[in-house]
Amino acid sequence: MPATTEFDTIAAISTPPGEGAISIVRISGEDSLKVIGRIFRGNDLSKVPSHTINYGHIKDPKTNKNVDEVMVSVMRAPKTYTCEDIIEINCHGGIVATNKILSLVLANGARMAEPGEFTKRAFLNGRVDLTEAESVMDIIRSKTDRAMEVAEGQLGGNLHKLIKDLRQDILEALAQVEVNIDYPEYDEEQVTADMMRDKATSVKKEIQKLLKTAQQGKVLRNGLATAIVGRPNVGKSSILNHLLQEDKAIVTDVAGTTRDVLEEYVNVGGVPLKLVDTAGIHDTDDKVEKIGVERSRQAIHKADLILLVLDASQPLTAEDKELLTATENKHRLILFNKSDLPAALTISDLPDVAASDVIKVSGLTGAGMEDLAAKIEGLFNQGIENSQNDVMVTNARQIGLLESADQSLTDVLNGLDQEMPLDLVQIDMTECWNKLGEITGDAAPDELITQLFSQFCLGK
Ligand code: GDP
Ligand code: ZN
């Protein structure tokens, strides 16, 4: 990575918009201290030690009036988030004061930062790689503690380190081919081919392990689309309310991130469920809900997991049977609700359903909700050998690159099987090396980097 590049000085509000207790205006770049010097009343910040917090006031240099009482953090390059001089003005929350301070900062030598520009500088200055930068975004958006853990692991460089090791392996194999090509008389063709095969096989294995985690990563990132379906009055709303009440940390929208659609999430057993079409469930008296089955079909179609609610105090109705059929081929849990009442329904009434997919619950008493959470967690964990090193692939960009790296290795192995010349096999091996490099940003094209950081929110 190059040494710190010189950039202009940027600023943004880096706390979520709204009435927080405090807001932070962040400035980064070589003029940071000059900018703050023009608008700060207190100690001379150009003389204070690095990484100190300083009390004072922000003044408007034109009127010389105080605007707000503040604490200003001074962090000098290079040991900062961006590797540049950073000033953080902690001011009283509130949109008016914060915006006023930002506009003074902008009028006194800083430029408004683009979304993600602070993190982009951290990347360009070599402090983080792309997987780590992406994890900053994931942390901002994470919906459960577990998703946060995975993102923090990435920020700690887990994925970065693994990919670097894999690239090193490939590089060794490539170097071997070079030797072979340079000294063809030094007859090592077979040795080299064997080494290529070994490396390609072991790297492929690691890549496939990572790809296996991708499904779980996607769920942690985006939530598992879940529909609660059932005919009217079986207890959908009651069950939903229990799920919502037990989860104090429902994330409808993380402040400061930009989501166009407010989605409803509920954390069940550590798995973020993205609830599909709860509108009909929320307002029980809504006539729309009475359309029942037809509406359910749409929700079923959109969902990855179905919670099919039956009223276990009554025999199955034709509508129940229709819904059972409609959800047959989906990931499905069947909730025997109203289990507090005498049962009129047993598992033997559902010949095509595995007993392990049925959970007795009560929307009235809350009974069975823990079993439900455990089941959902179990579904989520199914088929993952939980990797000890906590490396998990979480985003589409990384998944796509891993898939093409994997494909290149398939080509390498096929080439070796067909005894193709090694310098041709080398091309596919190099391609794999490049794809892995794009994941970490060591071989990423400029426009990709620009596009990637533009997805960040302002102030990060
Ligand atoms: P939905 O139409 O499927 O959303 O059903 P609701 O949640 O609105 O419930 C319909 C009726 O069943 C309401 O009177 C609830 O109080 C009642 N109910 C829901 N769950 C239970 C339960 O587990 N046990 C009993 N006894 N009543 C329930
Ligand atoms: Zn309802």
Tab-separated table of C-alpha atoms and ligand atoms in Angstrom:
chain	number	residue	atom	x	y	z
A	1	MET	CA	0.000	0.000	0.000
A	2	PRO	CA	1.193	3.530	-0.752
A	3	ALA	CA	2.136	5.912	2.019
A	4	THR	CA	-0.566	8.333	3.125
A	5	THR	CA	-1.812	10.213	0.092
A	6	GLU	CA	-2.590	13.900	0.390
A	7	PHE	CA	-6.278	14.663	0.143
A	8	ASP	CA	-8.348	17.738	0.794
A	9	THR	CA	-10.041	18.173	4.144
A	10	ILE	CA	-13.519	16.741	4.544
A	11	ALA	CA	-16.247	17.000	7.161
A	12	ALA	CA	-19.604	15.465	8.000
A	13	ILE	CA	-21.947	14.833	10.876
A	14	SER	CA	-21.025	11.324	11.921
A	15	THR	CA	-23.780	10.608	14.402
A	16	PRO	CA	-27.272	9.546	13.296
A	17	PRO	CA	-29.648	12.384	12.472
A	18	GLY	CA	-32.172	13.341	15.117
A	19	GLU	CA	-32.217	14.393	18.717
A	20	GLY	CA	-29.347	12.459	20.251
A	21	ALA	CA	-27.733	13.393	23.546
A	22	ILE	CA	-24.651	14.506	21.648
A	23	SER	CA	-23.778	14.821	18.004
A	24	ILE	CA	-20.357	14.585	16.465
A	25	VAL	CA	-19.038	16.604	13.569
A	26	ARG	CA	-15.977	14.871	12.187
A	27	ILE	CA	-13.232	16.574	10.175
A	28	SER	CA	-10.421	14.708	8.445
A	29	GLY	CA	-7.487	15.940	6.377
A	30	GLU	CA	-4.332	17.973	6.668
A	31	ASP	CA	-6.198	21.252	7.299
A	32	SER	CA	-8.323	19.842	10.124
A	33	LEU	CA	-6.463	21.778	12.803
A	34	LYS	CA	-6.553	24.997	10.796
A	35	VAL	CA	-10.292	24.672	10.290
A	36	ILE	CA	-11.032	24.099	13.955
A	37	GLY	CA	-8.597	26.855	14.935
A	38	ARG	CA	-10.749	29.402	13.098
A	39	ILE	CA	-13.944	28.522	14.925
A	40	PHE	CA	-12.862	27.255	18.353
A	41	ARG	CA	-12.638	29.332	21.499
A	42	GLY	CA	-10.538	27.622	24.189
A	43	ASN	CA	-6.991	26.223	24.312
A	44	ASP	CA	-4.907	26.491	21.168
A	45	LEU	CA	-5.672	23.090	19.664
A	46	SER	CA	-2.626	23.167	17.420
A	47	LYS	CA	-0.523	22.888	20.580
A	48	VAL	CA	-2.439	20.246	22.561
A	49	PRO	CA	-1.155	16.652	22.575
A	50	SER	CA	-2.692	14.157	20.160
A	51	HIS	CA	-5.649	12.055	21.259
A	52	THR	CA	-6.946	14.542	23.813
A	53	ILE	CA	-10.404	15.921	24.396
A	54	ASN	CA	-10.639	19.660	24.889
A	55	TYR	CA	-13.394	21.767	26.363
A	56	GLY	CA	-14.402	25.046	24.758
A	57	HIS	CA	-16.898	26.807	22.530
A	58	ILE	CA	-17.559	26.947	18.821
A	59	LYS	CA	-17.813	30.552	17.693
A	60	ASP	CA	-18.907	32.115	14.462
A	61	PRO	CA	-15.805	34.051	13.379
A	62	LYS	CA	-17.964	36.586	11.511
A	63	THR	CA	-20.013	37.648	14.536
A	64	ASN	CA	-17.579	36.394	17.171
A	65	LYS	CA	-20.576	34.934	19.028
A	66	ASN	CA	-20.569	31.518	20.673
A	67	VAL	CA	-22.666	28.935	18.856
A	68	ASP	CA	-22.362	25.927	21.182
A	69	GLU	CA	-20.435	24.557	24.113
A	70	VAL	CA	-18.345	21.626	22.874
A	71	MET	CA	-15.716	18.988	23.593
A	72	VAL	CA	-13.235	18.666	20.768
A	73	SER	CA	-11.151	15.526	20.181
A	74	VAL	CA	-7.805	16.122	18.516
A	75	MET	CA	-6.286	13.060	16.851
A	76	ARG	CA	-3.181	13.575	14.784
A	77	ALA	CA	-2.085	11.422	11.865
A	78	PRO	CA	-1.224	8.675	11.365
A	79	LYS	CA	-2.843	6.779	14.240
A	80	THR	CA	-6.408	7.721	13.360
A	81	TYR	CA	-9.339	6.128	11.582
A	82	THR	CA	-8.386	7.706	8.261
A	83	CYS	CA	-4.621	7.932	8.914
A	84	GLU	CA	-5.089	11.719	8.615
A	85	ASP	CA	-5.478	14.471	11.213
A	86	ILE	CA	-8.970	14.088	12.635
A	87	ILE	CA	-10.987	16.537	14.677
A	88	GLU	CA	-14.236	15.466	16.262
A	89	ILE	CA	-16.501	18.145	17.632
A	90	ASN	CA	-18.850	16.705	20.251
A	91	CYS	CA	-21.692	19.160	20.464
A	92	HIS	CA	-25.096	19.206	22.083
A	93	GLY	CA	-27.491	17.072	20.136
A	94	GLY	CA	-30.159	18.655	18.040
A	95	ILE	CA	-30.334	19.294	14.365
A	96	VAL	CA	-30.008	23.052	14.499
A	97	ALA	CA	-26.820	23.285	16.581
A	98	THR	CA	-25.148	20.417	14.754
A	99	ASN	CA	-25.944	21.767	11.310
A	100	LYS	CA	-24.807	25.238	12.331
A	101	ILE	CA	-21.436	23.844	13.436
A	102	LEU	CA	-21.105	21.793	10.262
A	103	SER	CA	-21.788	24.832	8.118
A	104	LEU	CA	-19.147	26.826	10.024
A	105	VAL	CA	-16.667	24.003	9.445
A	106	LEU	CA	-17.525	24.000	5.741
A	107	ALA	CA	-17.245	27.794	5.527
A	108	ASN	CA	-13.806	27.668	7.117
A	109	GLY	CA	-11.877	25.346	4.882
A	110	ALA	CA	-13.419	21.873	4.812
A	111	ARG	CA	-15.465	20.217	2.090
A	112	MET	CA	-18.592	18.156	2.695
A	113	ALA	CA	-17.614	14.468	2.768
A	114	GLU	CA	-19.234	12.009	0.405
A	115	PRO	CA	-20.946	8.975	1.926
A	116	GLY	CA	-18.281	6.553	3.120
A	117	GLU	CA	-15.433	8.910	2.345
A	118	PHE	CA	-13.812	8.618	5.786
A	119	THR	CA	-13.686	4.850	5.457
A	120	LYS	CA	-12.562	5.156	1.863
A	121	ARG	CA	-9.590	7.184	3.045
A	122	ALA	CA	-8.826	4.556	5.648
A	123	PHE	CA	-8.724	2.090	2.757
A	124	LEU	CA	-6.750	4.292	0.370
A	125	ASN	CA	-4.271	5.090	3.130
A	126	GLY	CA	-3.796	1.388	3.714
A	127	ARG	CA	-5.309	1.132	7.160
A	128	VAL	CA	-8.069	-1.341	6.263
A	129	ASP	CA	-8.717	-3.672	3.348
A	130	LEU	CA	-12.024	-3.901	1.506
A	131	THR	CA	-13.433	-6.709	3.645
A	132	GLU	CA	-12.740	-4.626	6.727
A	133	ALA	CA	-14.280	-1.522	5.169
A	134	GLU	CA	-17.342	-3.522	4.207
A	135	SER	CA	-17.635	-4.787	7.744
A	136	VAL	CA	-17.893	-1.190	8.968
A	137	MET	CA	-20.993	-0.953	6.822
A	138	ASP	CA	-22.239	-4.291	8.159
A	139	ILE	CA	-21.805	-3.173	11.747
A	140	ILE	CA	-23.828	-0.062	11.064
A	141	ARG	CA	-26.583	-2.170	9.587
A	142	SER	CA	-26.401	-5.296	11.698
A	143	LYS	CA	-29.676	-6.520	13.031
A	144	THR	CA	-28.697	-8.893	15.799
A	145	ASP	CA	-25.773	-9.398	18.163
A	146	ARG	CA	-24.711	-12.356	16.093
A	147	ALA	CA	-24.590	-10.387	12.861
A	148	MET	CA	-22.580	-7.768	14.722
A	149	GLU	CA	-20.099	-10.405	15.937
A	150	VAL	CA	-19.494	-11.633	12.418
A	151	ALA	CA	-18.983	-8.091	11.166
A	152	GLU	CA	-16.618	-7.311	14.022
A	153	GLY	CA	-14.665	-10.447	13.216
A	154	GLN	CA	-14.251	-9.156	9.696
A	155	LEU	CA	-13.288	-5.734	10.945
A	156	GLY	CA	-10.655	-7.555	12.962
A	157	GLY	CA	-9.343	-8.844	9.653
A	158	ASN	CA	-10.375	-12.529	9.829
A	159	LEU	CA	-11.480	-12.773	6.218
A	160	HIS	CA	-8.650	-10.555	5.079
A	161	LYS	CA	-6.101	-12.849	6.687
A	162	LEU	CA	-7.627	-16.012	5.288
A	163	ILE	CA	-7.764	-14.639	1.745
A	164	LYS	CA	-4.209	-13.378	2.035
A	165	ASP	CA	-3.049	-16.861	3.023
A	166	LEU	CA	-4.885	-18.409	0.087
A	167	ARG	CA	-3.355	-15.920	-2.311
A	168	GLN	CA	0.060	-16.699	-0.898
A	169	ASP	CA	-0.504	-20.405	-1.624
A	170	ILE	CA	-1.466	-19.618	-5.198
A	171	LEU	CA	1.512	-17.346	-5.593
A	172	GLU	CA	3.837	-20.149	-4.537
A	173	ALA	CA	2.331	-22.420	-7.159
A	174	LEU	CA	2.656	-19.692	-9.791
A	175	ALA	CA	6.277	-19.063	-8.849
A	176	GLN	CA	6.955	-22.750	-9.341
A	177	VAL	CA	5.548	-22.578	-12.882
A	178	GLU	CA	7.798	-19.613	-13.619
A	179	VAL	CA	10.830	-21.630	-12.591
A	180	ASN	CA	9.673	-24.441	-14.800
A	181	ILE	CA	9.107	-22.218	-17.800
A	182	ASP	CA	12.387	-20.418	-17.348
A	183	TYR	CA	14.427	-23.601	-17.110
A	184	PRO	CA	12.607	-26.124	-19.274
A	185	GLU	CA	15.707	-28.316	-19.417
A	186	TYR	CA	15.531	-28.604	-15.636
A	187	ASP	CA	12.912	-31.313	-15.952
A	188	GLU	CA	10.454	-30.632	-13.210
A	189	GLU	CA	7.261	-30.586	-15.226
A	190	GLN	CA	5.642	-33.372	-13.256
A	191	VAL	CA	6.670	-31.994	-9.886
A	192	THR	CA	5.215	-28.628	-10.829
A	193	ALA	CA	1.965	-30.106	-12.106
A	194	ASP	CA	1.591	-32.037	-8.873
A	195	MET	CA	2.224	-28.961	-6.805
A	196	MET	CA	-0.310	-26.978	-8.832
A	197	ARG	CA	-2.856	-29.708	-8.278
A	198	ASP	CA	-2.179	-29.799	-4.537
A	199	LYS	CA	-2.438	-26.060	-4.120
A	200	ALA	CA	-5.504	-25.736	-6.343
A	201	THR	CA	-7.219	-28.520	-4.423
A	202	SER	CA	-6.472	-27.124	-0.973
A	203	VAL	CA	-7.389	-23.549	-1.893
A	204	LYS	CA	-10.590	-24.780	-3.542
A	205	LYS	CA	-11.513	-26.581	-0.345
A	206	GLU	CA	-11.119	-23.402	1.680
A	207	ILE	CA	-13.109	-21.378	-0.821
A	208	GLN	CA	-15.928	-23.879	-0.735
A	209	LYS	CA	-15.957	-23.772	3.036
A	210	LEU	CA	-16.344	-20.007	2.819
A	211	LEU	CA	-19.094	-20.284	0.237
A	212	LYS	CA	-20.960	-22.607	2.572
A	213	THR	CA	-21.100	-19.851	5.151
A	214	ALA	CA	-22.494	-17.460	2.576
A	215	GLN	CA	-26.089	-18.592	3.035
A	216	GLN	CA	-25.921	-17.988	6.773
A	217	GLY	CA	-24.085	-14.750	6.207
A	218	LYS	CA	-26.825	-13.574	3.920
A	219	VAL	CA	-29.469	-14.342	6.501
A	220	LEU	CA	-27.584	-12.476	9.215
A	221	ARG	CA	-27.197	-9.553	6.912
A	222	ASN	CA	-30.595	-9.361	5.290
A	223	GLY	CA	-32.807	-11.268	7.679
A	224	LEU	CA	-34.667	-14.477	6.942
A	225	ALA	CA	-37.854	-13.616	5.077
A	226	THR	CA	-40.551	-15.143	7.229
A	227	ALA	CA	-44.323	-15.279	6.815
A	228	ILE	CA	-46.774	-16.032	9.585
A	229	VAL	CA	-49.789	-17.536	7.866
A	230	GLY	CA	-53.035	-19.160	8.886
A	231	ARG	CA	-56.727	-18.685	8.470
A	232	PRO	CA	-58.441	-15.879	10.426
A	233	ASN	CA	-58.629	-16.227	14.217
A	234	VAL	CA	-56.121	-19.026	14.632
A	235	GLY	CA	-53.950	-16.613	16.631
A	236	LYS	CA	-51.426	-15.095	14.207
A	237	SER	CA	-51.598	-11.627	15.733
A	238	SER	CA	-51.266	-13.002	19.244
A	239	ILE	CA	-48.171	-14.995	18.315
A	240	LEU	CA	-46.663	-12.066	16.473
A	241	ASN	CA	-47.222	-9.869	19.500
A	242	HIS	CA	-45.390	-12.363	21.675
A	243	LEU	CA	-42.448	-12.419	19.319
A	244	LEU	CA	-42.395	-8.650	19.226
A	245	GLN	CA	-42.716	-8.249	22.990
A	246	GLU	CA	-40.022	-10.722	23.879
A	247	ASP	CA	-37.647	-9.039	21.579
A	248	LYS	CA	-37.015	-5.626	23.015
A	249	ALA	CA	-34.460	-4.938	20.338
A	250	ILE	CA	-36.640	-4.992	17.274
A	251	VAL	CA	-34.872	-3.207	14.545
A	252	THR	CA	-37.229	-1.511	12.183
A	253	ASP	CA	-34.599	0.805	10.850
A	254	VAL	CA	-31.152	1.589	12.111
A	255	ALA	CA	-30.901	5.310	12.601
A	256	GLY	CA	-28.498	6.891	10.218
A	257	THR	CA	-28.682	4.235	7.561
A	258	THR	CA	-30.700	4.871	4.509
A	259	ARG	CA	-33.363	2.293	3.863
A	260	ASP	CA	-36.146	3.175	1.535
A	261	VAL	CA	-38.606	0.743	2.979
A	262	LEU	CA	-39.114	0.278	6.656
A	263	GLU	CA	-38.982	-3.391	7.290
A	264	GLU	CA	-39.950	-5.173	10.426
A	265	TYR	CA	-37.360	-7.418	12.020
A	266	VAL	CA	-37.669	-9.632	15.007
A	267	ASN	CA	-34.760	-11.453	16.595
A	268	VAL	CA	-35.747	-15.054	17.304
A	269	GLY	CA	-33.043	-17.342	18.668
A	270	GLY	CA	-30.368	-14.973	17.378
A	271	VAL	CA	-31.723	-15.143	13.863
A	272	PRO	CA	-33.113	-11.935	12.405
A	273	LEU	CA	-36.484	-12.712	10.886
A	274	LYS	CA	-37.658	-10.227	8.318
A	275	LEU	CA	-41.394	-10.410	8.626
A	276	VAL	CA	-43.223	-10.528	5.349
A	277	ASP	CA	-46.604	-8.909	5.001
A	278	THR	CA	-47.437	-8.277	8.627
A	279	ALA	CA	-49.865	-5.555	7.621
A	280	GLY	CA	-52.741	-7.986	7.483
A	281	ILE	CA	-51.744	-9.502	10.792
A	282	HIS	CA	-51.410	-6.299	12.757
A	283	ASP	CA	-54.906	-4.966	12.335
A	284	THR	CA	-57.082	-7.846	13.326
A	285	ASP	CA	-60.294	-6.049	12.490
A	286	ASP	CA	-59.121	-5.171	9.054
A	287	LYS	CA	-61.486	-6.662	6.527
A	288	VAL	CA	-58.534	-7.212	4.229
A	289	GLU	CA	-57.229	-9.909	6.535
A	290	LYS	CA	-60.361	-11.890	6.027
A	291	ILE	CA	-59.298	-12.490	2.453
A	292	GLY	CA	-57.084	-14.967	4.276
A	293	VAL	CA	-55.805	-17.695	2.034
A	294	GLU	CA	-55.280	-15.596	-1.082
A	295	ARG	CA	-53.261	-13.045	0.778
A	296	SER	CA	-51.327	-15.807	2.477
A	297	ARG	CA	-50.329	-17.274	-0.872
A	298	GLN	CA	-48.498	-14.106	-1.784
A	299	ALA	CA	-46.720	-14.008	1.556
A	300	ILE	CA	-45.816	-17.697	1.205
A	301	HIS	CA	-44.330	-17.024	-2.178
A	302	LYS	CA	-42.116	-14.221	-0.862
A	303	ALA	CA	-40.922	-16.021	2.264
A	304	ASP	CA	-38.018	-18.382	2.923
A	305	LEU	CA	-39.538	-19.613	6.161
A	306	ILE	CA	-43.225	-20.160	6.873
A	307	LEU	CA	-44.769	-20.227	10.309
A	308	LEU	CA	-48.103	-21.892	9.639
A	309	VAL	CA	-50.488	-21.344	12.513
A	310	LEU	CA	-53.270	-23.843	13.188
A	311	ASP	CA	-55.897	-23.663	15.908
A	312	ALA	CA	-55.248	-26.928	17.754
A	313	SER	CA	-58.460	-26.608	19.723
A	314	GLN	CA	-60.427	-27.237	16.562
A	315	PRO	CA	-60.358	-29.894	13.863
A	316	LEU	CA	-58.666	-29.007	10.597
A	317	THR	CA	-60.752	-26.945	8.203
A	318	ALA	CA	-60.629	-26.944	4.427
A	319	GLU	CA	-58.735	-23.652	4.601
A	320	ASP	CA	-56.106	-25.139	6.930
A	321	LYS	CA	-55.636	-28.010	4.493
A	322	GLU	CA	-55.218	-25.623	1.596
A	323	LEU	CA	-52.507	-23.762	3.472
A	324	LEU	CA	-50.798	-27.019	4.404
A	325	THR	CA	-50.655	-27.933	0.741
A	326	ALA	CA	-49.564	-24.456	-0.331
A	327	THR	CA	-46.587	-24.535	2.062
A	328	GLU	CA	-45.610	-28.155	1.463
A	329	ASN	CA	-42.390	-27.393	-0.386
A	330	LYS	CA	-41.199	-24.536	1.801
A	331	HIS	CA	-39.113	-24.436	4.943
A	332	ARG	CA	-41.981	-24.612	7.336
A	333	LEU	CA	-42.782	-24.840	10.997
A	334	ILE	CA	-46.320	-25.678	12.039
A	335	LEU	CA	-47.562	-24.003	15.170
A	336	PHE	CA	-50.310	-25.790	17.076
A	337	ASN	CA	-51.724	-22.700	18.703
A	338	LYS	CA	-54.217	-22.457	21.565
A	339	SER	CA	-52.456	-25.386	23.220
A	340	ASP	CA	-53.837	-24.048	26.492
A	341	LEU	CA	-57.265	-25.302	25.390
A	342	PRO	CA	-58.297	-28.973	25.106
A	343	ALA	CA	-56.742	-30.381	21.943
A	344	ALA	CA	-58.887	-31.290	18.971
A	345	LEU	CA	-55.905	-31.694	16.664
A	346	THR	CA	-52.943	-34.054	16.878
A	347	ILE	CA	-49.924	-34.688	14.723
A	348	SER	CA	-51.556	-37.847	13.375
A	349	ASP	CA	-54.129	-35.567	11.707
A	350	LEU	CA	-51.289	-34.288	9.527
A	351	PRO	CA	-50.012	-37.400	7.758
A	352	ASP	CA	-47.444	-35.614	5.599
A	353	VAL	CA	-45.874	-33.583	8.385
A	354	ALA	CA	-42.819	-34.567	10.427
A	355	ALA	CA	-43.445	-34.397	14.160
A	356	SER	CA	-40.254	-32.383	14.547
A	357	ASP	CA	-41.770	-29.586	12.465
A	358	VAL	CA	-44.689	-29.133	14.834
A	359	ILE	CA	-44.507	-26.897	17.890
A	360	LYS	CA	-47.223	-26.472	20.473
A	361	VAL	CA	-47.645	-22.850	21.420
A	362	SER	CA	-50.116	-20.516	23.009
A	363	GLY	CA	-50.561	-16.988	21.819
A	364	LEU	CA	-52.524	-16.412	24.993
A	365	THR	CA	-50.013	-17.583	27.631
A	366	GLY	CA	-46.806	-17.403	25.609
A	367	ALA	CA	-46.153	-21.111	26.145
A	368	GLY	CA	-43.892	-22.718	23.560
A	369	MET	CA	-42.260	-19.498	22.360
A	370	GLU	CA	-38.847	-20.711	23.559
A	371	ASP	CA	-39.265	-23.980	21.687
A	372	LEU	CA	-40.078	-21.958	18.619
A	373	ALA	CA	-36.916	-19.864	19.036
A	374	ALA	CA	-34.787	-22.995	19.531
A	375	LYS	CA	-36.272	-24.562	16.397
A	376	ILE	CA	-35.549	-21.508	14.306
A	377	GLU	CA	-32.004	-21.341	15.591
A	378	GLY	CA	-31.658	-25.035	14.787
A	379	LEU	CA	-32.863	-24.514	11.224
A	380	PHE	CA	-30.361	-21.738	10.809
A	381	ASN	CA	-27.459	-23.786	12.105
A	382	GLN	CA	-28.375	-26.874	10.106
A	383	GLY	CA	-25.616	-27.921	7.800
A	384	ILE	CA	-22.970	-25.474	8.953
A	385	GLU	CA	-19.929	-26.854	10.602
A	386	ASN	CA	-19.480	-23.768	12.704
A	387	SER	CA	-16.024	-22.705	11.680
A	388	GLN	CA	-13.815	-22.043	14.676
A	389	ASN	CA	-12.208	-19.024	13.148
A	390	ASP	CA	-15.508	-17.181	12.751
A	391	VAL	CA	-14.834	-16.274	9.178
A	392	MET	CA	-18.113	-15.831	7.400
A	393	VAL	CA	-18.835	-14.362	4.025
A	394	THR	CA	-21.620	-11.890	4.257
A	395	ASN	CA	-22.063	-9.981	1.098
A	396	ALA	CA	-22.944	-10.516	-2.512
A	397	ARG	CA	-19.791	-8.919	-3.841
A	398	GLN	CA	-17.570	-11.253	-1.881
A	399	ILE	CA	-19.704	-14.278	-2.722
A	400	GLY	CA	-19.604	-13.510	-6.453
A	401	LEU	CA	-15.814	-13.203	-6.410
A	402	LEU	CA	-15.386	-16.395	-4.420
A	403	GLU	CA	-17.566	-18.211	-6.934
A	404	SER	CA	-15.449	-17.049	-9.854
A	405	ALA	CA	-12.242	-17.877	-7.982
A	406	ASP	CA	-13.676	-21.333	-7.410
A	407	GLN	CA	-14.505	-21.655	-11.104
A	408	SER	CA	-10.936	-20.717	-12.066
A	409	LEU	CA	-9.647	-23.484	-9.827
A	410	THR	CA	-12.013	-25.950	-11.495
A	411	ASP	CA	-10.465	-24.876	-14.799
A	412	VAL	CA	-6.980	-25.331	-13.351
A	413	LEU	CA	-7.773	-28.861	-12.192
A	414	ASN	CA	-9.427	-29.775	-15.510
A	415	GLY	CA	-6.424	-28.388	-17.372
A	416	LEU	CA	-4.053	-30.492	-15.303
A	417	ASP	CA	-6.181	-33.606	-15.833
A	418	GLN	CA	-6.033	-33.036	-19.575
A	419	GLU	CA	-2.270	-32.475	-19.338
A	420	MET	CA	-2.519	-29.034	-20.853
A	421	PRO	CA	0.713	-26.997	-21.034
A	422	LEU	CA	1.440	-25.478	-17.648
A	423	ASP	CA	1.651	-21.933	-18.934
A	424	LEU	CA	-2.005	-22.252	-19.986
A	425	VAL	CA	-3.007	-23.668	-16.637
A	426	GLN	CA	-1.131	-20.781	-15.101
A	427	ILE	CA	-3.582	-18.349	-16.704
A	428	ASP	CA	-6.505	-19.794	-14.759
A	429	MET	CA	-4.459	-19.883	-11.584
A	430	THR	CA	-3.596	-16.217	-12.035
A	431	GLU	CA	-7.257	-15.444	-12.615
A	432	CYS	CA	-8.090	-17.037	-9.279
A	433	TRP	CA	-5.364	-15.001	-7.611
A	434	ASN	CA	-6.843	-11.824	-9.105
A	435	LYS	CA	-10.400	-12.615	-8.050
A	436	LEU	CA	-9.304	-13.217	-4.481
A	437	GLY	CA	-7.367	-9.968	-4.635
A	438	GLU	CA	-10.509	-8.116	-5.608
A	439	ILE	CA	-12.162	-9.341	-2.416
A	440	THR	CA	-9.570	-7.666	-0.241
A	441	GLY	CA	-9.092	-4.727	-2.587
A	442	ASP	CA	-5.505	-5.604	-3.414
A	443	ALA	CA	-6.546	-5.990	-7.030
A	444	ALA	CA	-9.752	-3.982	-7.205
A	445	PRO	CA	-10.460	-1.564	-10.032
A	446	ASP	CA	-11.011	2.097	-9.134
A	447	GLU	CA	-14.632	2.323	-10.188
A	448	LEU	CA	-15.491	-0.619	-7.995
A	449	ILE	CA	-13.953	1.125	-5.012
A	450	THR	CA	-15.858	4.315	-5.714
A	451	GLN	CA	-19.114	2.445	-6.135
A	452	LEU	CA	-18.557	0.397	-3.002
A	453	PHE	CA	-17.878	3.296	-0.690
A	454	SER	CA	-20.803	5.258	-2.052
A	455	GLN	CA	-23.093	2.722	-0.359
A	456	PHE	CA	-21.939	3.904	3.039
A	457	CYS	CA	-23.878	6.433	5.002
A	458	LEU	CA	-22.692	9.950	5.478
A	459	GLY	CA	-20.140	10.539	8.179
A	460	LYS	CA	-18.528	7.103	8.105
B	1	GDP	P1	-55.509	-14.035	13.921
B	1	GDP	O1	-56.762	-13.634	13.247
B	1	GDP	O2	-54.998	-15.307	13.359
B	1	GDP	O3	-54.497	-12.967	13.943
B	1	GDP	O4	-55.889	-14.387	15.444
B	1	GDP	P2	-55.765	-13.458	16.719
B	1	GDP	O5	-54.401	-13.449	17.250
B	1	GDP	O6	-56.388	-12.149	16.434
B	1	GDP	O7	-56.625	-14.314	17.750
B	1	GDP	C1	-57.983	-14.634	17.522
B	1	GDP	C2	-58.637	-14.938	18.854
B	1	GDP	O8	-58.033	-16.087	19.441
B	1	GDP	C3	-58.463	-13.829	19.864
B	1	GDP	O9	-59.642	-13.738	20.625
B	1	GDP	C4	-57.320	-14.310	20.731
B	1	GDP	O10	-57.381	-13.809	22.039
B	1	GDP	C5	-57.538	-15.793	20.728
B	1	GDP	N1	-56.299	-16.523	20.891
B	1	GDP	C6	-55.141	-16.359	20.202
B	1	GDP	N2	-54.212	-17.233	20.614
B	1	GDP	C7	-54.778	-17.977	21.604
B	1	GDP	C8	-54.327	-19.058	22.425
B	1	GDP	O11	-53.198	-19.541	22.328
B	1	GDP	N3	-55.208	-19.576	23.317
B	1	GDP	C9	-56.476	-19.090	23.450
B	1	GDP	N4	-57.257	-19.653	24.365
B	1	GDP	N5	-56.914	-18.081	22.688
B	1	GDP	C10	-56.108	-17.523	21.773
B	2	ZN	ZN	-54.857	-11.192	13.254
